[in-house]
Amino acid sequence: MTSATGTPPSSNLAPEIAARLKRSADGLLPAIAQQYDTGEVLMLGWMDDEALHRTLTTGRCTYWSRSRQEYWVKGDTSGHVQRVRSVALDCDADTLLVKVDQTGAACHTGDRTCFDADVLLADGADSGVPGSGR
């Protein structure tokens, strides 16, 4: 992913965008996918400069798979496509927010989002934290 100097490999990403990014040591940025019209948080993926370039230019979310060490376009095998509506960089320049129009499930498990199955605290529930008032 990164060169010996710790810099990301060359990419077609516009230099003025690339210069602003604060990447992890492995050259990646977390990319949060959110349903554009409802605000529903769908998933978190990872992008390097080339994945971001592909996302910006194709209108489809492209991620870097840390386990497979390859690029993947959301929906190419599942049909559960993410069509990009907007991409924003957070105030620290180290996280991307990609607003998408999601077709089908966003999670590889088949759930609508990756955050449906393991809720640690729900609205109005007792948090179990002493003094929290809940």
Coordinates of C-alpha atoms in Angstrom, one line a residue:
M1 CA 0.0 0.0 0.0
T2 CA 2.6 2.5 0.9
S3 CA 6.1 3.0 -0.4
A4 CA 9.3 2.6 1.7
T5 CA 9.0 6.2 2.6
G6 CA 5.6 5.8 4.0
T7 CA 3.9 7.9 1.3
P8 CA 1.0 6.5 -0.7
P9 CA 1.7 5.0 -4.1
S10 CA 1.2 7.3 -7.1
S11 CA -2.4 7.9 -8.0
N12 CA -4.6 9.8 -10.4
L13 CA -6.1 11.8 -7.4
A14 CA -5.9 15.5 -7.9
P15 CA -2.7 16.7 -6.2
E16 CA -4.6 19.6 -4.4
I17 CA -6.9 16.9 -2.8
A18 CA -4.1 14.5 -2.0
A19 CA -2.1 17.2 -0.3
R20 CA -4.9 17.8 2.2
L21 CA -5.3 14.2 3.3
K22 CA -4.0 12.9 6.7
R23 CA -3.6 9.2 6.1
S24 CA -2.9 6.4 8.6
A25 CA 0.5 4.8 8.6
D26 CA -0.6 2.4 5.9
G27 CA -1.9 5.2 3.6
L28 CA -5.6 4.7 4.3
L29 CA -8.5 6.9 5.4
P30 CA -11.7 5.6 7.0
A31 CA -14.7 6.3 4.7
I32 CA -18.1 6.3 6.3
A33 CA -20.9 5.5 3.9
Q34 CA -24.2 7.2 4.8
Q35 CA -27.6 7.1 3.0
Y36 CA -27.9 10.5 1.5
D37 CA -31.6 11.2 2.1
T38 CA -32.2 9.5 5.5
G39 CA -28.8 10.0 7.2
E40 CA -28.6 6.3 8.0
V41 CA -25.0 5.2 8.6
L42 CA -24.5 2.2 6.4
M43 CA -20.9 1.0 6.8
L44 CA -17.2 2.0 7.2
G45 CA -14.7 1.1 4.5
W46 CA -11.1 2.2 3.8
M47 CA -9.8 4.3 0.9
D48 CA -6.4 5.2 -0.3
D49 CA -5.7 7.9 -2.8
E50 CA -6.5 5.7 -5.8
A51 CA -9.8 4.4 -4.2
L52 CA -10.8 8.0 -3.5
H53 CA -9.9 9.0 -7.1
R54 CA -12.0 6.1 -8.5
T55 CA -14.9 7.0 -6.2
L56 CA -14.9 10.6 -7.2
T57 CA -14.6 9.9 -10.9
T58 CA -16.9 6.9 -11.4
G59 CA -19.7 7.8 -9.0
R60 CA -19.4 4.3 -7.4
C61 CA -17.8 3.6 -4.1
T62 CA -14.4 2.0 -4.4
Y63 CA -12.7 0.7 -1.3
W64 CA -9.4 -0.9 -0.4
S65 CA -9.7 -4.3 1.1
R66 CA -7.2 -4.6 3.9
S67 CA -7.7 -8.4 4.1
R68 CA -7.5 -9.1 0.3
Q69 CA -5.1 -6.3 -0.4
E70 CA -7.1 -5.2 -3.5
Y71 CA -9.6 -2.6 -4.6
W72 CA -13.3 -3.5 -4.6
V73 CA -16.3 -1.6 -6.0
K74 CA -19.3 -1.9 -3.7
G75 CA -21.9 -3.9 -5.5
D76 CA -19.8 -5.5 -8.2
T77 CA -20.4 -9.0 -6.9
S78 CA -23.5 -8.5 -4.7
G79 CA -25.5 -6.1 -6.8
H80 CA -25.8 -3.9 -3.7
V81 CA -24.5 -0.7 -5.3
Q82 CA -23.5 2.5 -3.7
R83 CA -24.1 5.5 -6.0
V84 CA -22.2 8.5 -4.8
R85 CA -24.1 11.7 -4.1
S86 CA -21.4 13.6 -2.3
V87 CA -18.0 13.2 -0.6
A88 CA -16.7 15.4 2.2
L89 CA -13.5 15.5 4.2
D90 CA -13.8 16.0 8.0
C91 CA -12.3 19.0 9.8
D92 CA -9.1 17.0 10.7
A93 CA -8.7 15.8 7.1
D94 CA -8.5 12.2 8.3
T95 CA -12.0 10.8 7.6
L96 CA -14.2 10.8 4.6
L97 CA -18.0 11.0 4.6
V98 CA -19.5 9.5 1.5
K99 CA -23.2 10.1 1.0
V100 CA -24.6 7.4 -1.2
D101 CA -27.8 6.1 -2.6
Q102 CA -27.6 2.5 -1.4
T103 CA -29.3 -0.3 -3.4
G104 CA -30.0 -3.3 -1.2
A105 CA -27.9 -4.3 1.8
A106 CA -24.7 -2.4 2.7
C107 CA -23.3 -5.1 5.0
H108 CA -21.7 -8.2 3.7
T109 CA -23.9 -10.2 6.1
G110 CA -27.0 -9.1 4.2
D111 CA -28.2 -6.5 6.8
R112 CA -29.2 -3.1 5.6
T113 CA -26.3 -1.6 7.6
C114 CA -23.2 -2.9 9.3
F115 CA -24.5 -1.5 12.6
D116 CA -27.8 -3.4 12.9
A117 CA -26.7 -6.7 14.6
D118 CA -24.7 -5.7 17.7
V119 CA -26.3 -2.7 19.5
L120 CA -24.4 -1.9 22.7
L121 CA -26.7 0.9 23.9
A122 CA -30.1 1.7 22.6
D123 CA -32.1 5.0 23.1
G124 CA -33.5 5.2 26.6
A125 CA -31.7 2.0 27.8
D126 CA -29.8 1.7 31.0
S127 CA -26.1 2.3 30.0
G128 CA -24.8 0.4 33.0
V129 CA -22.5 3.3 33.7
P130 CA -22.8 4.4 37.4
G131 CA -24.0 8.0 37.7
S132 CA -25.0 8.2 34.1
G133 CA -28.7 8.7 35.0
R134 CA -29.9 6.0 32.7

